[in-house]
Amino acid sequence: MATPLPDERPTLTLVPPPAATPVFKDQPTDRKKITDSARAVAATTNKVARIALLPHTVRGYRQLGRRWIDRYRDHYPQLIADADQAVRDAAGDVGQATQYKKIADGYRAEYRQHRKAFATKTAAVGGAVAGGVGFGAVTGSLWLDLVAGLGAWGIGAFHGRDRKQPAVDVPLEPVAPRDPARILGESDLITALVKAGIITEAQRDETHVVGIIQPAGPGWTATIELPRGMKASAATSRAEELASSMRVKKSQIEMRADTSEDGHEGQVVLWVANEANPYGDKKVPSPLLTADRLDFWQYGVPLGTDARGGRHTLELVWCSILLGGLPDYGKSFLARLVAAAAALDPHMTVHVATGKAGPDWVGTKQFAHSYVAGNTPGKILAFLGLLNELIADMQQIGERLEQLSEENPERCPEGKLTPELAKEWKRGLTLLIVDELQELLDAAAMMKIKTDDDPESKDRGRNGKEVLVETMARFVRVSRYVGGMGLFITQRPDATSVPTMLREVCRKRACFRVKGAASSRMVLGDDAVAAGAAPHMLLDAQKGVVVLDQGGEDGHVTLKTDFMTIPEFREICLRGRQLRIEAGTLTGFAAEYGTEERASFSVKVLLADCVAALREAGVDRARTVRLLELLVNRRPVAYEGLTESVLQARLREAGAGGTRKLGPLDGMANPNGYTREQLAEALKK
């Protein structure tokens, strides 16, 4: 095979080498274009913001900051400051100062809760925004940064835009001028004393408030030290003028000498109620209505409440009481309370005399040893005879005490009848009730009464009124230490119906509303009125409110007496009769009172006990067995051993009828028994 020659080699074609490909750091992609566009837009936007909208944005965020602070505070700092200022301005006006202090404390508590809630909401919103911005920063997302920036700018610009609000005329209430008579502190109180003529302007610096003016019930109180040489009675006698200078009702003022351990003759205690009638219009039922019995020695008479809500009891042992006032203002209610308390003590002997027949005292016939009603000559003589019998009885006890003090003085260390001696001698306290005193005295004034002073005299006798007054005063004097006491009631407090001789021997005196200070002095005496007792300052609406002068250092107190109707009083009188029957102490008039009354008495007491037992148990119906249980629990001595059949028979005789269907009760569908309404209706018959 032949070897090819060199010129026979294949022809080579010259191909130019490919040009070198240039290398770039970034690829010319669409992203680059978008970025350049965004930057251009951002630059333009920032330029516009700087030129036109940046001030709006800055202003907007400034307003948002202020708005956040306002909402965070929500006016509470201003409210609290105003309330605190009101407390400072009301210094001395204790009622308003206390009210404003409560308001300020309430604002502070609300502010704490508001700040806590608002801070929680702010933290939640701030956390969300910070999270979004942080997420954009971490991921490097330009879109997120752009949206956040535009949003921040837009929010600021929106809230910073110019907004013109239409002018609104807001009518403002004129600020009430400060009342110069309003008591805001010691200075104002002393100014009121000057205006009332109690002290002079020259004595201002010598007059001081002891301690502070402070709240006391529904009002405020202050103890005032008067200038040297000035007696408390000089200030208390001008309580009405003080009320005028303070621009309050006269019934809101109570002013008396300071008889406390720290007090002295030149110091008075002032109490001012917040309302014109601090006693209210609500009638308060007497606790005697639910009492089974009462020990008069130990408990006295539950009487009523003062303007500050404190309960008071009338301690009548060792003293007598004179009660006066205008008609229809509550004298009978107070007298009824005394009689009811006496009725519930079976060892107490009660005598009743009234100058006018009527329903007020009919209930006492059930238990009273003596009962005289009317003002005829025969009734006047009967009353005088009753007084003489009581005086003789009181003297007899005095003679026994005298003898005992010689033989065994330690048994009567004070020379008085004691509960132990009364029990041993089988006698208790003695109460004489004399109502319509003015009628008895007027009738007696037209009579001549023979006395034992000169039995041989041919004279027709002495003036009956003088004899009657002297005899009543004598009874009070001789009965004081031997368990006797008198309750004298008059409706016309003047010099003729309230003789000084009788008033002065009555240690305690009570007066309802009267027309003037002279009438107040007729009942309470000059000293009590000078000490600030002022029934003539009571309002017409304050029925049942009495000023009680307790005698001695106890001074006087103004009370709203408890309430008891005539039917309720009669129920207590029936209870008093039953208590005396059980104790064997029913004597005199009550023991012989009315054959029909005696026949129906036991069933009336049974009905009253049934009604009271259901009321105390808080039920309006009961099966016979349950009613019997309630009766035994209430009065075991009277009803122990009583059977259901006997109880049903006695209730039928009492007019209550037979048992009735009661509906679902005690797990039974429709048992038989008695309703409280059924028994109450029978009691009224």
XYZ file of C-alpha atoms in Angstrom:
685
model
C 0.000 0.000 0.000
C 1.508 3.270 -0.993
C 2.320 5.874 1.556
C 0.485 9.132 0.963
C 2.515 12.054 0.120
C 2.663 15.129 2.361
C 0.816 17.204 -0.137
C -2.040 14.867 0.112
C -2.839 15.672 3.725
C -6.402 16.911 4.474
C -6.985 20.607 4.100
C -7.274 22.481 7.412
C -9.826 25.322 7.690
C -8.957 28.232 9.945
C -11.886 28.996 12.402
C -11.514 32.091 14.461
C -11.548 31.353 18.210
C -14.729 32.328 20.161
C -14.591 35.650 21.839
C -14.096 35.540 25.606
C -17.411 35.809 27.535
C -17.356 38.826 29.875
C -18.088 38.067 33.585
C -20.453 40.419 35.607
C -20.987 40.607 39.416
C -24.838 40.865 39.070
C -26.953 39.505 36.389
C -29.034 42.030 34.420
C -32.399 40.465 35.540
C -35.943 41.866 36.123
C -35.224 42.146 39.848
C -32.597 44.730 39.161
C -35.058 46.762 37.202
C -37.692 46.534 39.944
C -35.171 47.579 42.536
C -34.114 50.583 40.582
C -37.758 51.577 40.131
C -38.543 51.170 43.833
C -35.573 53.249 44.807
C -36.613 55.917 42.409
C -40.153 55.905 43.824
C -38.850 55.960 47.399
C -36.535 58.827 46.626
C -39.342 60.746 45.022
C -41.677 59.942 47.926
C -39.142 61.009 50.533
C -38.505 64.175 48.585
C -42.219 64.934 48.491
C -42.595 64.055 52.202
C -39.719 66.291 53.128
C -41.041 69.095 50.999
C -44.805 68.848 51.642
C -45.990 66.136 54.118
C -43.195 65.743 56.655
C -44.591 68.490 58.958
C -47.995 66.759 58.877
C -46.398 63.447 59.803
C -44.454 64.901 62.691
C -47.508 66.754 63.928
C -49.608 63.630 63.551
C -47.319 61.539 65.748
C -47.131 64.340 68.278
C -50.924 64.403 68.416
C -51.033 60.605 68.663
C -48.659 60.778 71.609
C -50.769 63.373 73.352
C -53.895 61.365 72.613
C -52.296 58.235 74.060
C -51.397 60.126 77.239
C -54.906 61.550 77.465
C -56.465 58.144 77.081
C -54.006 56.667 79.531
C -54.999 59.286 82.097
C -58.664 59.488 81.010
C -59.138 62.672 83.096
C -58.567 60.746 86.300
C -55.719 62.949 87.614
C -57.931 66.004 87.215
C -60.911 64.272 88.843
C -58.766 63.145 91.760
C -57.265 66.607 92.139
C -60.704 68.208 92.073
C -62.033 65.760 94.661
C -59.014 66.348 96.897
C -59.530 70.074 96.573
C -63.204 69.623 97.466
C -62.159 67.734 100.596
C -59.856 70.586 101.568
C -62.525 73.184 100.830
C -65.057 71.272 102.930
C -62.815 71.252 105.997
C -65.161 71.333 108.962
C -68.244 70.429 106.936
C -67.868 66.825 107.950
C -70.742 65.410 105.966
C -69.516 66.817 102.647
C -65.853 66.203 103.443
C -66.578 62.515 104.045
C -68.577 62.317 100.827
C -65.817 63.927 98.759
C -63.194 61.671 100.357
C -65.150 58.602 99.249
C -65.377 60.041 95.736
C -61.602 60.681 95.629
C -60.841 57.158 96.830
C -63.202 55.770 94.202
C -61.458 57.717 91.460
C -58.053 56.416 92.574
C -59.238 52.835 92.518
C -60.774 53.271 89.053
C -57.591 54.964 87.802
C -55.461 52.009 88.874
C -57.698 49.599 87.012
C -57.831 51.829 83.937
C -54.041 52.207 83.725
C -53.572 48.477 84.032
C -56.057 47.725 81.250
C -54.763 50.478 78.944
C -51.131 49.476 79.425
C -52.035 45.906 78.512
C -53.719 47.018 75.273
C -50.780 49.306 74.389
C -48.299 46.514 74.989
C -50.280 44.191 72.721
C -50.420 46.698 69.850
C -46.782 47.726 70.281
C -45.707 44.103 70.328
C -47.542 43.385 67.087
C -45.962 46.373 65.303
C -42.493 45.594 66.605
C -42.875 41.985 65.535
C -43.806 42.970 62.001
C -40.931 45.424 61.640
C -38.516 42.980 63.161
C -39.651 40.239 60.827
C -39.065 42.500 57.829
C -35.629 43.471 59.061
C -34.571 39.887 59.668
C -35.821 38.534 56.349
C -34.491 41.517 54.397
C -37.814 41.864 52.644
C -37.800 45.180 50.823
C -41.534 45.003 50.264
C -42.199 44.712 53.988
C -39.892 47.611 54.720
C -41.601 49.654 52.009
C -45.105 48.861 53.262
C -44.100 49.603 56.892
C -42.548 52.904 55.909
C -45.481 53.985 53.828
C -47.892 52.902 56.577
C -45.987 54.799 59.246
C -45.804 57.863 57.058
C -49.472 57.641 56.111
C -50.691 57.234 59.668
C -48.703 60.242 60.813
C -49.768 62.369 57.865
C -53.452 61.406 58.331
C -53.540 62.350 62.012
C -51.501 65.495 61.356
C -53.718 66.899 58.613
C -55.424 70.210 59.095
C -58.891 69.751 60.622
C -61.028 72.731 61.274
C -63.695 72.112 63.924
C -66.830 74.234 63.933
C -67.067 76.416 66.958
C -69.618 75.173 69.498
C -70.966 77.393 72.215
C -71.171 75.314 75.401
C -73.348 76.919 78.033
C -71.517 76.833 81.315
C -73.275 76.675 84.646
C -72.357 79.674 86.764
C -70.304 78.756 89.786
C -72.414 79.021 92.895
C -71.033 81.609 95.269
C -69.778 80.331 98.588
C -72.465 80.480 101.256
C -70.984 82.472 104.143
C -73.297 80.628 106.580
C -71.956 77.221 105.587
C -69.807 75.612 108.262
C -66.498 74.665 106.677
C -64.294 74.801 109.732
C -63.747 76.213 113.186
C -63.643 79.798 111.924
C -67.041 79.487 110.234
C -68.568 77.867 113.308
C -67.356 80.660 115.566
C -68.692 83.181 113.038
C -72.091 81.486 113.306
C -71.900 81.821 117.099
C -71.237 85.526 116.678
C -74.132 85.950 114.242
C -76.441 84.116 116.674
C -75.505 86.506 119.477
C -74.064 83.706 121.596
C -70.664 85.403 121.708
C -69.485 88.832 120.627
C -66.917 89.649 117.977
C -64.515 90.616 120.759
C -64.861 87.096 122.237
C -63.965 85.334 118.995
C -60.367 84.635 119.983
C -61.495 83.219 123.354
C -63.831 80.679 121.733
C -62.399 77.378 120.510
C -63.463 74.025 119.136
C -62.179 71.259 121.389
C -60.688 68.570 119.173
C -62.098 68.583 115.660
C -65.454 68.883 113.946
C -66.301 65.265 113.139
C -69.082 63.066 111.725
C -71.698 61.722 114.147
C -74.461 59.603 112.647
C -76.427 61.478 109.963
C -74.758 64.763 110.854
C -71.710 66.284 112.515
C -70.753 67.316 116.018
C -68.392 69.743 117.694
C -67.485 70.514 121.286
C -67.163 74.254 121.822
C -65.280 75.910 124.653
C -66.880 79.271 125.382
C -65.105 82.402 126.611
C -64.119 82.446 130.277
C -66.951 83.427 132.561
C -69.673 82.388 130.101
C -71.972 79.528 131.178
C -73.051 76.750 128.838
C -76.699 77.511 129.597
C -76.266 80.963 128.019
C -75.315 79.307 124.736
C -77.809 76.434 124.731
C -80.724 78.795 125.318
C -80.019 80.409 121.915
C -80.033 77.237 119.821
C -82.816 78.604 117.628
C -80.796 81.734 116.815
C -77.810 79.519 115.996
C -79.945 77.513 113.569
C -80.896 80.761 111.854
C -77.294 81.903 111.526
C -76.286 78.512 110.103
C -79.223 78.496 107.662
C -80.592 75.151 108.846
C -83.927 74.044 110.276
C -84.246 74.541 114.006
C -85.043 70.839 114.390
C -81.570 69.986 113.039
C -79.842 71.571 116.024
C -79.105 69.790 119.291
C -77.110 71.795 121.802
C -76.414 70.881 125.413
C -73.896 71.424 128.158
C -70.900 69.105 128.081
C -71.415 66.866 131.121
C -68.685 64.402 130.175
C -65.693 63.763 132.372
C -63.593 66.190 130.319
C -66.313 68.847 130.132
C -66.909 71.871 132.316
C -69.499 74.596 132.882
C -68.246 76.685 129.966
C -68.320 73.943 127.347
C -71.170 72.855 125.072
C -71.713 69.963 122.674
C -73.324 70.858 119.343
C -74.823 68.324 116.946
C -76.222 69.345 113.554
C -78.182 66.919 111.393
C -77.610 66.730 107.642
C -81.364 66.652 106.982
C -84.280 68.649 108.338
C -85.880 65.522 109.821
C -83.106 63.124 110.837
C -85.617 60.833 112.551
C -87.302 59.912 109.261
C -90.944 59.114 108.608
C -90.752 55.357 109.095
C -92.575 53.939 112.121
C -90.480 51.580 114.231
C -92.490 48.754 115.864
C -91.874 48.321 119.568
C -89.834 45.267 120.596
C -92.488 44.726 123.273
C -94.787 43.374 120.541
C -92.759 40.161 120.404
C -91.727 39.987 124.068
C -93.161 37.121 126.101
C -92.630 38.884 129.416
C -90.437 41.603 130.915
C -88.703 42.285 134.223
C -89.409 45.966 134.901
C -86.767 46.081 137.628
C -84.010 45.018 135.251
C -84.953 46.264 131.795
C -87.199 49.297 132.136
C -89.169 50.465 129.079
C -87.764 50.125 125.527
C -88.521 53.623 124.318
C -87.072 54.481 120.892
C -84.092 55.714 118.885
C -82.293 59.039 118.724
C -81.357 60.867 115.521
C -78.084 58.960 115.315
C -79.775 55.548 115.537
C -78.938 54.785 119.181
C -81.525 52.840 121.177
C -82.762 54.255 124.492
C -84.584 52.781 127.470
C -86.676 54.642 130.019
C -85.555 53.766 133.552
C -88.628 54.608 135.604
C -87.927 52.796 138.878
C -87.395 55.272 141.775
C -88.939 58.191 139.921
C -92.099 59.502 138.277
C -92.517 61.118 134.878
C -94.586 64.015 133.561
C -95.562 63.818 129.880
C -96.947 66.760 127.891
C -97.349 68.163 124.412
C -99.874 69.139 121.787
C -102.575 66.624 120.796
C -101.820 64.038 118.088
C -98.039 64.200 118.362
C -97.402 60.905 120.154
C -98.086 61.209 123.890
C -100.432 58.223 123.881
C -97.840 56.094 122.082
C -95.182 56.770 124.694
C -97.638 56.208 127.561
C -98.767 53.002 125.895
C -95.163 51.758 125.810
C -94.859 52.290 129.571
C -98.171 50.521 130.238
C -97.254 47.626 127.911
C -93.933 47.090 129.676
C -95.761 47.095 133.017
C -98.335 44.626 131.681
C -95.624 42.143 130.759
C -94.292 42.094 134.340
C -96.843 39.909 136.191
C -95.608 41.088 139.601
C -96.267 44.746 138.856
C -99.435 46.425 140.142
C -100.943 48.994 137.762
C -103.592 51.623 138.526
C -105.198 53.635 135.702
C -107.111 56.935 135.916
C -108.109 59.001 132.896
C -110.119 62.193 132.793
C -111.838 61.251 129.555
C -113.464 57.964 128.590
C -112.191 56.518 125.335
C -110.463 53.553 123.677
C -106.896 54.446 124.645
C -106.877 52.644 127.997
C -109.652 50.082 127.652
C -107.063 47.331 127.210
C -105.660 47.936 130.697
C -108.935 46.693 132.184
C -107.565 43.230 131.555
C -104.824 43.525 134.176
C -105.177 46.833 136.073
C -105.875 46.637 139.802
C -107.789 49.961 139.621
C -109.512 51.696 136.715
C -111.224 55.116 136.819
C -112.394 56.877 133.640
C -114.256 60.192 133.474
C -114.334 63.621 135.123
C -117.693 63.736 136.870
C -117.670 64.651 140.573
C -118.072 60.989 141.425
C -115.062 60.050 139.267
C -112.971 62.844 140.794
C -113.762 61.571 144.282
C -113.016 57.997 143.199
C -109.636 59.103 141.863
C -108.890 60.994 145.060
C -109.800 57.902 147.051
C -107.453 55.830 144.894
C -104.623 58.276 145.586
C -105.185 58.100 149.322
C -105.203 54.293 149.234
C -101.937 54.263 147.312
C -100.332 56.699 149.726
C -101.381 54.489 152.653
C -99.981 51.425 150.858
C -96.694 53.184 150.125
C -96.392 54.302 153.731
C -96.993 50.752 154.905
C -94.064 49.532 152.823
C -91.977 52.371 154.204
C -92.789 51.272 157.736
C -91.694 47.712 156.934
C -88.436 49.019 155.475
C -87.904 51.146 158.564
C -88.386 48.150 160.805
C -86.111 45.990 158.652
C -83.369 48.600 158.697
C -83.362 48.434 162.488
C -83.340 44.648 162.648
C -81.264 43.743 159.591
C -79.879 46.887 157.859
C -77.706 44.974 155.406
C -80.856 43.741 153.642
C -81.794 47.273 152.572
C -78.449 49.112 152.410
C -79.908 52.052 150.476
C -83.167 52.192 152.379
C -85.111 51.161 149.270
C -87.333 48.278 148.328
C -85.235 45.647 146.543
C -86.298 42.914 144.094
C -85.449 40.323 146.740
C -87.631 41.996 149.371
C -90.453 42.481 146.869
C -90.382 38.764 146.079
C -90.286 37.841 149.746
C -93.178 40.161 150.608
C -95.072 38.990 147.507
C -95.449 42.411 146.011
C -93.830 44.162 143.126
C -93.539 47.647 141.766
C -96.553 49.981 141.639
C -97.379 52.177 138.644
C -100.041 54.889 138.627
C -101.080 56.081 135.142
C -102.991 59.392 135.034
C -104.109 60.492 131.560
C -106.010 63.617 130.499
C -104.676 65.395 133.570
C -106.050 68.722 132.391
C -109.603 67.305 132.347
C -109.297 65.986 135.895
C -107.916 69.280 137.181
C -110.513 71.400 135.373
C -113.324 69.264 136.770
C -111.820 69.293 140.263
C -111.479 73.096 140.138
C -115.267 73.355 140.096
C -115.618 71.256 143.251
C -115.164 71.735 146.963
C -113.604 68.781 148.705
C -113.675 68.164 152.433
C -110.332 67.220 153.938
C -109.259 65.844 157.293
C -107.464 69.052 158.197
C -110.431 70.353 160.164
C -113.227 67.769 160.318
C -115.285 69.986 162.687
C -115.256 72.904 160.320
C -118.563 73.929 158.780
C -116.755 75.105 155.668
C -117.782 73.322 152.488
C -114.167 72.314 151.849
C -111.165 73.299 149.798
C -110.828 73.811 146.069
C -110.791 70.356 144.503
C -107.955 71.140 142.126
C -105.634 72.185 144.940
C -106.488 69.035 146.871
C -105.920 66.833 143.833
C -102.579 68.407 142.947
C -101.309 68.179 146.516
C -102.409 64.559 146.814
C -100.714 63.521 143.541
C -97.517 65.305 144.573
C -97.676 63.594 147.937
C -98.021 60.184 146.303
C -94.911 60.849 144.213
C -92.916 61.888 147.274
C -93.871 58.975 149.537
C -93.609 56.318 146.808
C -90.153 57.174 145.549
C -88.146 54.652 147.586
C -90.793 51.987 148.068
C -91.342 50.901 144.473
C -94.039 53.384 143.475
C -93.980 55.572 140.365
C -96.394 57.793 138.497
C -96.995 58.610 134.832
C -98.893 61.893 134.438
C -100.065 62.892 130.935
C -101.489 66.235 129.852
C -102.502 67.576 126.453
C -102.471 71.261 127.355
C -99.062 72.284 128.668
C -99.829 75.535 130.440
C -99.702 76.866 133.983
C -103.181 75.572 134.825
C -102.778 72.008 133.531
C -99.184 71.479 134.699
C -98.976 72.765 138.265
C -95.463 73.541 139.397
C -95.943 71.516 142.572
C -96.551 68.327 140.570
C -93.903 69.002 137.930
C -91.147 69.612 140.434
C -91.621 66.242 142.162
C -91.452 64.349 138.849
C -87.786 63.687 138.310
C -88.231 62.795 134.628
C -90.213 64.836 132.134
C -91.017 64.300 128.487
C -92.457 66.760 126.004
C -93.640 66.361 122.436
C -94.088 69.297 120.079
C -95.429 72.495 121.641
C -95.955 75.979 120.252
C -93.395 77.994 122.158
C -90.570 78.033 124.657
C -92.994 78.972 127.460
C -94.902 75.707 126.959
C -91.616 73.793 126.897
C -90.726 75.303 130.260
C -94.155 74.380 131.641
C -93.446 70.698 131.037
C -89.669 70.363 131.233
C -88.825 73.207 133.577
C -86.624 76.262 133.156
C -83.351 74.418 133.753
C -83.943 71.818 131.043
C -84.898 74.419 128.427
C -81.900 76.554 129.397
C -79.738 73.458 128.911
C -80.953 73.143 125.306
C -84.089 70.985 125.556
C -86.350 72.443 122.870
C -89.578 70.589 122.007
C -90.876 73.899 120.671
C -88.279 73.601 117.883
C -89.683 70.304 116.595
C -91.348 70.385 113.189
C -94.979 69.626 112.482
C -93.872 66.548 110.523
C -91.953 65.143 113.482
C -94.794 63.273 115.093
C -93.671 60.693 117.602
C -90.499 62.674 118.422
C -90.135 63.519 122.107
C -87.631 65.478 124.175
C -86.927 63.490 127.332
C -85.320 65.220 130.302
C -83.889 62.375 132.348
C -83.043 64.451 135.386
C -79.688 64.808 137.104
C -76.507 64.800 135.062
C -78.006 62.635 132.330
C -79.470 65.756 130.765
C -81.974 65.493 127.938
C -82.251 63.467 124.759
C -84.503 63.736 121.695
C -86.010 60.441 120.516
C -88.330 58.937 117.946
C -90.572 56.708 120.065
C -91.452 53.171 119.056
C -94.860 52.502 117.557
C -97.721 50.408 118.892
C -101.332 50.481 117.728
C -104.333 50.121 120.043
C -105.088 46.549 118.819
C -101.464 45.577 119.410
C -101.600 47.171 122.854
C -104.771 45.215 123.641
C -103.019 41.984 122.677
C -100.237 42.769 125.126
C -102.824 43.576 127.803
C -104.401 40.159 127.239
C -100.973 38.624 127.604
C -100.465 40.592 130.829
C -103.716 39.220 132.210
C -102.706 35.633 131.395
C -99.290 36.157 132.996
C -100.982 37.356 136.178
C -103.395 34.451 136.181
C -100.481 32.034 135.925
C -98.529 33.916 138.623
C -101.570 34.359 140.892
C -101.247 38.162 140.865
C -104.475 39.143 139.067
C -106.317 41.282 141.606
C -108.754 44.153 142.035
C -110.672 45.556 139.094
C -109.184 43.156 136.510
C -110.066 40.075 138.551
C -113.750 41.089 138.517
C -113.832 42.632 135.067
C -116.768 41.570 132.823
C -118.267 38.109 133.003
C -118.270 37.809 129.221
C -114.742 39.125 129.060
C -113.616 36.529 131.572
C -115.407 33.768 129.667
C -113.852 34.747 126.332
C -110.481 35.719 127.725
C -108.781 32.336 127.539
C -109.757 31.755 123.912
C -108.608 35.254 122.934
C -105.253 34.594 124.525
C -105.041 31.273 122.677
C -105.731 32.947 119.335
C -103.223 35.683 120.065
C -100.604 33.084 120.993
C -101.256 31.102 117.806
C -100.893 34.183 115.615
C -97.726 35.257 117.427
C -96.232 31.743 117.252
C -96.736 31.522 113.482
C -95.372 35.042 112.985
C -92.253 34.327 115.039
C -91.683 31.090 113.102
C -91.934 33.026 109.844
C -94.752 30.874 108.408
C -98.303 31.664 107.364
C -99.770 28.169 107.831
C -99.117 25.055 109.857
C -100.524 21.604 110.522
C -102.107 21.137 113.928
C -99.151 19.144 115.254
C -96.710 21.841 114.126
C -98.859 24.634 115.590
C -98.952 22.787 118.907
C -95.147 22.467 118.878
C -94.788 26.215 118.283
C -97.178 27.000 121.155
C -95.320 24.733 123.577
C -91.949 26.202 122.571
C -93.295 29.715 123.041
C -95.078 29.204 126.367
C -94.401 25.758 127.802
C -96.122 26.464 131.129
C -99.445 27.283 129.454
C -99.514 24.616 126.728
C -97.468 21.676 128.016
C -99.610 18.513 127.851
C -102.150 19.964 125.400
C -103.203 17.458 122.716
C -104.023 18.082 119.071
C -107.692 17.218 119.494
C -108.071 19.555 122.480
C -106.310 22.345 120.588
C -108.646 21.931 117.625
C -111.685 21.988 119.933
C -110.518 25.158 121.693
C -109.800 26.913 118.403
C -113.271 25.983 117.140
C -114.785 27.462 120.327
C -112.692 30.585 119.799
C -114.347 31.161 116.430
C -111.466 30.035 114.212
C -113.490 27.145 112.769
C -112.061 23.796 111.817
C -108.902 22.900 109.958
C -108.446 23.806 106.303
C -106.573 22.403 103.345
C -103.124 23.996 103.275
C -101.729 22.874 99.934
C -98.284 21.259 99.605
C -96.616 21.374 103.035
C -94.132 19.308 105.041
C -93.713 16.824 102.168
C -97.452 16.199 102.010
C -99.703 16.984 99.041
C -102.523 18.826 100.816
C -102.630 18.352 104.619
C -105.104 19.967 107.015
C -104.193 22.716 109.440
C -104.607 26.412 110.218
C -103.567 29.599 108.427
C -102.380 32.718 110.195
C -105.000 34.770 108.351
C -107.720 32.434 109.620
C -106.592 32.798 113.238
C -106.120 36.572 112.953
C -109.646 36.992 111.602
C -111.025 35.047 114.563
C -109.027 37.256 116.952
C -110.670 40.394 115.525
C -114.213 39.125 116.226
